[in-house]
PDB file of C-alpha atoms in Angstrom:
ATOM      1  CA  UNK Y1027       0.000   0.000   0.000  1.00 70.00           C
ATOM      2  CA  UNK Y1028       1.419   3.390  -0.895  1.00 80.00           C
ATOM      3  CA  UNK Y1029       2.082   6.129   1.654  1.00 85.00           C
ATOM      4  CA  UNK Y1030      -0.634   8.429   0.310  1.00 87.00           C
ATOM      5  CA  UNK Y1031      -3.290   5.743   0.756  1.00 87.00           C
ATOM      6  CA  UNK Y1032      -2.016   4.923   4.267  1.00 83.00           C
ATOM      7  CA  UNK Y1033      -2.119   8.592   5.307  1.00 86.00           C
ATOM      8  CA  UNK Y1034      -5.616   8.970   3.866  1.00 86.00           C
ATOM      9  CA  UNK Y1035      -6.854   5.905   5.777  1.00 85.00           C
ATOM     10  CA  UNK Y1036      -5.261   7.092   9.020  1.00 84.00           C
ATOM     11  CA  UNK Y1037      -6.730  10.558   8.505  1.00 87.00           C
ATOM     12  CA  UNK Y1038     -10.167   8.926   8.350  1.00 87.00           C
ATOM     13  CA  UNK Y1039      -9.621   7.054  11.615  1.00 87.00           C
ATOM     14  CA  UNK Y1040      -8.348   3.731  10.308  1.00 86.00           C
ATOM     15  CA  UNK Y1041      -5.364   1.986  11.827  1.00 79.00           C
ATOM     16  CA  UNK Y1042      -2.855   0.624   9.332  1.00 82.00           C
ATOM     17  CA  UNK Y1043      -0.425  -2.136  10.268  1.00 77.00           C
ATOM     18  CA  UNK Y1044       0.476  -5.774   9.910  1.00 76.00           C
ATOM     19  CA  UNK Y1045      -1.483  -8.822  10.970  1.00 73.00           C
ATOM     20  CA  UNK Y1046       0.992  -9.204  13.841  1.00 77.00           C
ATOM     21  CA  UNK Y1047       0.260  -5.660  14.975  1.00 77.00           C
ATOM     22  CA  UNK Y1048      -3.484  -6.283  14.787  1.00 76.00           C
ATOM     23  CA  UNK Y1049      -3.315  -9.538  16.719  1.00 82.00           C
ATOM     24  CA  UNK Y1050      -0.623  -8.328  19.094  1.00 82.00           C
ATOM     25  CA  UNK Y1051       1.724 -11.189  18.237  1.00 86.00           C
ATOM     26  CA  UNK Y1052       5.233 -11.347  19.621  1.00 89.00           C
ATOM     27  CA  UNK Y1053       8.130 -11.948  17.245  1.00 87.00           C
ATOM     28  CA  UNK Y1054       8.281 -15.551  18.472  1.00 90.00           C
ATOM     29  CA  UNK Y1055       4.566 -16.152  17.865  1.00 90.00           C
ATOM     30  CA  UNK Y1056       4.807 -14.651  14.393  1.00 88.00           C
ATOM     31  CA  UNK Y1057       7.832 -16.850  13.561  1.00 88.00           C
ATOM     32  CA  UNK Y1058       6.047 -19.959  14.857  1.00 90.00           C
ATOM     33  CA  UNK Y1059       2.949 -19.303  12.755  1.00 90.00           C
ATOM     34  CA  UNK Y1060       5.043 -18.577   9.661  1.00 90.00           C
ATOM     35  CA  UNK Y1061       6.980 -21.814  10.156  1.00 93.00           C
ATOM     36  CA  UNK Y1062       3.802 -23.836  10.636  1.00 95.00           C
ATOM     37  CA  UNK Y1063       2.246 -22.376   7.478  1.00 93.00           C
ATOM     38  CA  UNK Y1064       5.429 -23.054   5.515  1.00 94.00           C
ATOM     39  CA  UNK Y1065       5.519 -26.679   6.635  1.00 96.00           C
ATOM     40  CA  UNK Y1066       1.804 -27.201   5.965  1.00 97.00           C
ATOM     41  CA  UNK Y1067       2.157 -25.784   2.461  1.00 96.00           C
ATOM     42  CA  UNK Y1068       5.192 -27.996   1.833  1.00 96.00           C
ATOM     43  CA  UNK Y1069       3.259 -31.046   3.048  1.00 97.00           C
ATOM     44  CA  UNK Y1070       0.418 -30.322   0.628  1.00 98.00           C
ATOM     45  CA  UNK Y1071       2.872 -29.638  -2.210  1.00 96.00           C
ATOM     46  CA  UNK Y1072       4.592 -32.986  -1.593  1.00 97.00           C
ATOM     47  CA  UNK Y1073       1.284 -34.857  -1.479  1.00 97.00           C
ATOM     48  CA  UNK Y1074       0.175 -33.378  -4.782  1.00 98.00           C
ATOM     49  CA  UNK Y1075       3.593 -33.886  -6.397  1.00 97.00           C
ATOM     50  CA  UNK Y1076       3.350 -37.582  -5.528  1.00 97.00           C
ATOM     51  CA  UNK Y1077      -0.231 -37.695  -6.891  1.00 97.00           C
ATOM     52  CA  UNK Y1078      -1.588 -38.973  -3.580  1.00 98.00           C
ATOM     53  CA  UNK Y1079      -5.046 -38.342  -2.213  1.00 97.00           C
ATOM     54  CA  UNK Y1080      -5.589 -37.245   1.352  1.00 98.00           C
ATOM     55  CA  UNK Y1081      -6.955 -40.728   2.080  1.00 98.00           C
ATOM     56  CA  UNK Y1082      -3.792 -42.378   0.721  1.00 97.00           C
ATOM     57  CA  UNK Y1083      -1.586 -40.113   2.821  1.00 97.00           C
ATOM     58  CA  UNK Y1084      -3.749 -40.763   5.877  1.00 97.00           C
ATOM     59  CA  UNK Y1085      -3.167 -44.493   5.475  1.00 97.00           C
ATOM     60  CA  UNK Y1086       0.570 -43.903   5.090  1.00 95.00           C
ATOM     61  CA  UNK Y1087       0.819 -41.831   8.288  1.00 95.00           C
ATOM     62  CA  UNK Y1088      -1.720 -43.986  10.155  1.00 95.00           C
ATOM     63  CA  UNK Y1089      -4.216 -41.199  10.567  1.00 95.00           C
ATOM     64  CA  UNK Y1090      -7.492 -40.024   9.039  1.00 97.00           C
ATOM     65  CA  UNK Y1091      -8.321 -38.038   5.925  1.00 97.00           C
ATOM     66  CA  UNK Y1092      -9.769 -35.261   8.067  1.00 97.00           C
ATOM     67  CA  UNK Y1093      -6.480 -35.027   9.989  1.00 97.00           C
ATOM     68  CA  UNK Y1094      -4.570 -34.721   6.695  1.00 98.00           C
ATOM     69  CA  UNK Y1095      -6.921 -31.900   5.676  1.00 98.00           C
ATOM     70  CA  UNK Y1096      -6.230 -30.202   9.018  1.00 98.00           C
ATOM     71  CA  UNK Y1097      -2.482 -30.539   8.434  1.00 98.00           C
ATOM     72  CA  UNK Y1098      -2.868 -28.864   5.045  1.00 97.00           C
ATOM     73  CA  UNK Y1099      -4.855 -26.005   6.628  1.00 96.00           C
ATOM     74  CA  UNK Y1100      -2.325 -25.638   9.478  1.00 95.00           C
ATOM     75  CA  UNK Y1101      -5.128 -25.848  12.017  1.00 95.00           C
ATOM     76  CA  UNK Y1102      -4.278 -25.009  15.598  1.00 92.00           C
ATOM     77  CA  UNK Y1103      -4.955 -28.595  16.717  1.00 95.00           C
ATOM     78  CA  UNK Y1104      -2.104 -29.825  14.506  1.00 96.00           C
ATOM     79  CA  UNK Y1105       1.395 -29.711  15.977  1.00 95.00           C
ATOM     80  CA  UNK Y1106       4.525 -28.881  14.030  1.00 95.00           C
ATOM     81  CA  UNK Y1107       5.768 -32.283  15.180  1.00 96.00           C
ATOM     82  CA  UNK Y1108       2.924 -34.041  13.344  1.00 96.00           C
ATOM     83  CA  UNK Y1109       3.491 -31.970  10.218  1.00 97.00           C
ATOM     84  CA  UNK Y1110       7.223 -32.740  10.168  1.00 97.00           C
ATOM     85  CA  UNK Y1111       6.670 -36.468  10.801  1.00 96.00           C
ATOM     86  CA  UNK Y1112       4.114 -36.517   7.974  1.00 97.00           C
ATOM     87  CA  UNK Y1113       6.497 -34.735   5.596  1.00 97.00           C
ATOM     88  CA  UNK Y1114       9.208 -37.274   6.411  1.00 97.00           C
ATOM     89  CA  UNK Y1115       6.710 -40.107   5.800  1.00 96.00           C
ATOM     90  CA  UNK Y1116       6.205 -38.673   2.312  1.00 96.00           C
ATOM     91  CA  UNK Y1117       9.925 -39.062   1.654  1.00 96.00           C
ATOM     92  CA  UNK Y1118      11.371 -35.647   2.366  1.00 97.00           C
ATOM     93  CA  UNK Y1119      14.779 -35.293   3.978  1.00 95.00           C
ATOM     94  CA  UNK Y1120      15.614 -33.229   7.034  1.00 94.00           C
ATOM     95  CA  UNK Y1121      17.815 -31.099   4.797  1.00 95.00           C
ATOM     96  CA  UNK Y1122      14.933 -30.300   2.436  1.00 95.00           C
ATOM     97  CA  UNK Y1123      12.646 -29.451   5.353  1.00 95.00           C
ATOM     98  CA  UNK Y1124      15.313 -27.111   6.691  1.00 94.00           C
ATOM     99  CA  UNK Y1125      15.733 -25.456   3.293  1.00 93.00           C
ATOM    100  CA  UNK Y1126      11.999 -24.780   3.112  1.00 92.00           C
ATOM    101  CA  UNK Y1127      11.912 -23.209   6.549  1.00 89.00           C
ATOM    102  CA  UNK Y1128      14.950 -21.044   5.862  1.00 89.00           C
ATOM    103  CA  UNK Y1129      13.672 -19.931   2.451  1.00 85.00           C
ATOM    104  CA  UNK Y1130      10.309 -18.776   3.838  1.00 68.00           C
ATOM    105  CA  UNK Y1131      11.368 -17.319   7.160  1.00 59.00           C
ATOM    106  CA  UNK Y1132      14.686 -15.706   6.279  1.00 58.00           C
TER     107      UNK Y1132
END
């Protein structure tokens, strides 16, 4: 958003900022959410690249299709641990997982 538009919005009583500002997130909370979203997106990308359905992945990770869908949506009930274990089950290496996190959060 350009500065003129921001000033105009603020002049009219609007507050302009980031999602973190709006939600009052700490740097750590923001980094955690960004990492979780990155891993969830990578999980979905891997699943699609391997031409697997959510049901097929669920069988592979000994879970349910609905849980796979929750992983892909980065729902709050899904831990980063589960996402990482699921990514590894799809054949990714620790090195590739690390690259993804660094590329998105750096």
